[in-house]
Amino acid sequence: MSQQYYDKRITRILELKEARNAVILAHNYQRGEVQDIADFVGDSLGLSQQAARHDAEVIVFCGVDFMAESAAILSAGKTVLMPEISAQCPMAAMITPEDLVRTKKEYPEAAVVAYVNTSAAVKAESDICCTSSNAVQVVNSLDEDVVIFVPDKNLALYSQRYTDKKIIPWDGYCPTHHQILPGDILLMEEDHPEAEVVVHPECKPEVIDIADTVLSTGGMLSHVKKSPNKEFIIGTEVGMLHRLRKDNPDKIFYPASKYAVCPNMKMNNLESIIAALEENRYVITVPEAVRVRARQALDRMLEAGRGD
Ligand code: 13P
Ligand code: SF4
């Protein structure tokens, strides 16, 4: 992208934002240019908190489907736009509300914790939501001793390490984090023996076992800023390195695996943000009966706050 073309796109987005009283929220895995134009860049929990408290009339949500849906659930009366409607999270698609209702019948004594990477309809069938930053805290806050945890088996197994409750994991996973292998980390460590290994809890258990630190993307940002270490091997979606490098120009970051790319997170771009604001597309709505029940699960999570 030439500098002149880029500057023109940015100017147009700023004009449209003002004209429509809009705010742009972007996840830490978005393309660099999308992160740079956003009003707030953060992890799933931070983005939900922003959506709940922001007073703009329009929210342009640069992330994936479940994140925009959460914003629509939390900010009734506002217009939530997704620039690219096909930016869908494959892990969220690994469970349906019907699947969950069936499983709840098998374990009537269990509470249901839904990772925010789920549809609104699945959240509506859950007791409480969590993100990767507060999953352990949410599980431990429950009265029940048995927890059905959907849909990420890796986050479920990670949470099991820090609770006496019995967790029943769903068999879902993030295809992007599954591409990070222990061998990738060991190879990087050979080249950078001083580097701290920081990974996301969506990684496989065998990757978590060899990491120094396990954190959500928001947790990684605050940890790295405070850490005396100068070099880091980062085990999560590679978009994370943009923000880490921007915020910490004196530190060095290596991706654990260059293959850890989420194609869905990379769909939004400056052109589609402009089209979203010009054409009021794609408006995300949630049926009211679902929204009210899903909101209860999200509100309970927001009360729990951050865990990392
Ligand atoms: P967090 O940013 O909450 O850590 O979530 C990671 C993720 O995969 C979102 O899709
Ligand atoms: Fe879904 Fe994984 Fe992409 Fe996040 S990184 S949106 S969990 S596929």
XYZ file of C-alpha atoms in Angstrom, residues 174-303:
130
model
C -8.712 -23.363 17.919
C -7.160 -24.540 14.621
C -4.677 -21.646 14.728
C -3.306 -22.426 18.187
C -3.245 -26.146 17.348
C -0.578 -25.419 14.752
C 1.867 -24.440 17.494
C 3.838 -27.556 18.439
C 6.292 -28.225 21.292
C 9.000 -28.775 18.638
C 8.459 -25.225 17.310
C 9.124 -23.809 20.767
C 12.158 -26.025 21.414
C 13.686 -24.955 18.077
C 13.150 -21.266 18.860
C 14.662 -21.772 22.322
C 17.801 -23.255 20.770
C 18.289 -20.032 18.786
C 17.184 -17.691 21.595
C 18.084 -19.336 24.907
C 17.523 -16.133 26.904
C 13.967 -15.634 25.653
C 10.930 -16.093 27.909
C 8.302 -18.399 26.387
C 4.826 -16.860 26.688
C 1.876 -18.815 25.297
C -1.921 -18.553 25.103
C -4.071 -21.084 27.025
C -5.733 -22.128 23.732
C -2.441 -23.972 23.012
C -2.192 -27.732 23.415
C -1.346 -29.043 26.938
C 2.088 -30.235 25.760
C 2.894 -26.655 24.657
C 1.608 -25.220 27.959
C 3.864 -27.715 29.800
C 7.045 -26.212 28.338
C 6.031 -22.524 28.507
C 7.342 -20.118 31.142
C 4.132 -18.074 31.209
C 0.535 -18.709 30.068
C -1.660 -15.664 29.460
C -4.512 -14.175 27.415
C -3.463 -11.686 24.744
C -4.270 -8.771 27.065
C -2.366 -10.477 29.870
C 0.649 -10.876 27.558
C 0.698 -7.124 26.895
C 0.766 -6.133 30.541
C 3.182 -8.934 31.518
C 5.734 -8.103 28.822
C 5.689 -4.394 29.721
C 6.556 -5.174 33.359
C 8.992 -8.031 32.702
C 12.750 -7.376 33.075
C 13.309 -9.841 30.198
C 14.300 -8.448 26.819
C 13.431 -11.338 24.498
C 10.180 -13.297 24.183
C 8.962 -16.286 22.174
C 5.231 -15.695 21.671
C 2.930 -18.700 21.267
C -0.273 -17.273 19.859
C -1.708 -15.824 16.635
C 1.034 -13.812 14.927
C -1.015 -10.552 14.836
C -0.139 -10.251 18.522
C 3.440 -9.357 17.649
C 2.369 -6.073 16.011
C 1.060 -4.647 19.279
C 3.841 -6.151 21.409
C 6.505 -4.564 19.174
C 4.680 -1.232 19.014
C 4.309 -1.001 22.799
C 7.808 -2.334 23.584
C 10.290 -1.002 21.011
C 13.235 -1.933 23.271
C 12.281 -5.637 23.412
C 12.510 -8.438 20.845
C 9.663 -10.797 19.953
C 9.786 -14.071 18.015
C 6.637 -15.932 16.901
C 6.653 -19.510 18.274
C 5.340 -20.539 14.857
C 4.946 -18.410 11.761
C 2.082 -20.726 10.753
C -0.107 -19.564 13.639
C -2.255 -17.290 11.481
C -6.028 -17.003 11.943
C -7.351 -16.285 8.418
C -10.675 -15.120 9.843
C -9.003 -12.494 11.998
C -7.154 -11.193 8.936
C -10.262 -10.518 6.811
C -11.043 -6.990 8.005
C -9.123 -4.224 6.273
C -9.263 -0.452 5.734
C -11.485 -0.817 2.647
C -14.044 -2.953 4.436
C -14.121 -0.568 7.418
C -14.919 2.281 4.988
C -17.623 0.192 3.276
C -19.091 -0.746 6.680
C -19.470 2.905 7.671
C -20.592 4.151 4.240
C -23.129 1.395 3.594
C -24.072 0.550 7.180
C -23.031 -3.070 6.683
C -23.047 -5.753 8.121
C -25.414 -5.049 10.990
C -25.168 -7.669 13.747
C -28.351 -8.369 15.662
C -29.354 -11.043 18.162
C -32.995 -12.122 18.678
C -34.244 -10.466 21.879
C -35.140 -13.720 23.708
C -31.604 -15.044 23.089
C -29.978 -11.689 23.829
C -31.535 -11.406 27.287
C -30.362 -14.873 28.381
C -26.916 -14.524 26.798
C -26.529 -11.153 28.501
C -26.984 -12.758 31.927
C -24.052 -15.100 31.236
C -21.906 -12.211 29.950
C -22.857 -9.908 32.846
C -21.879 -12.585 35.374
C -18.502 -12.816 33.643
C -18.009 -9.041 33.603
C -18.692 -8.957 37.354
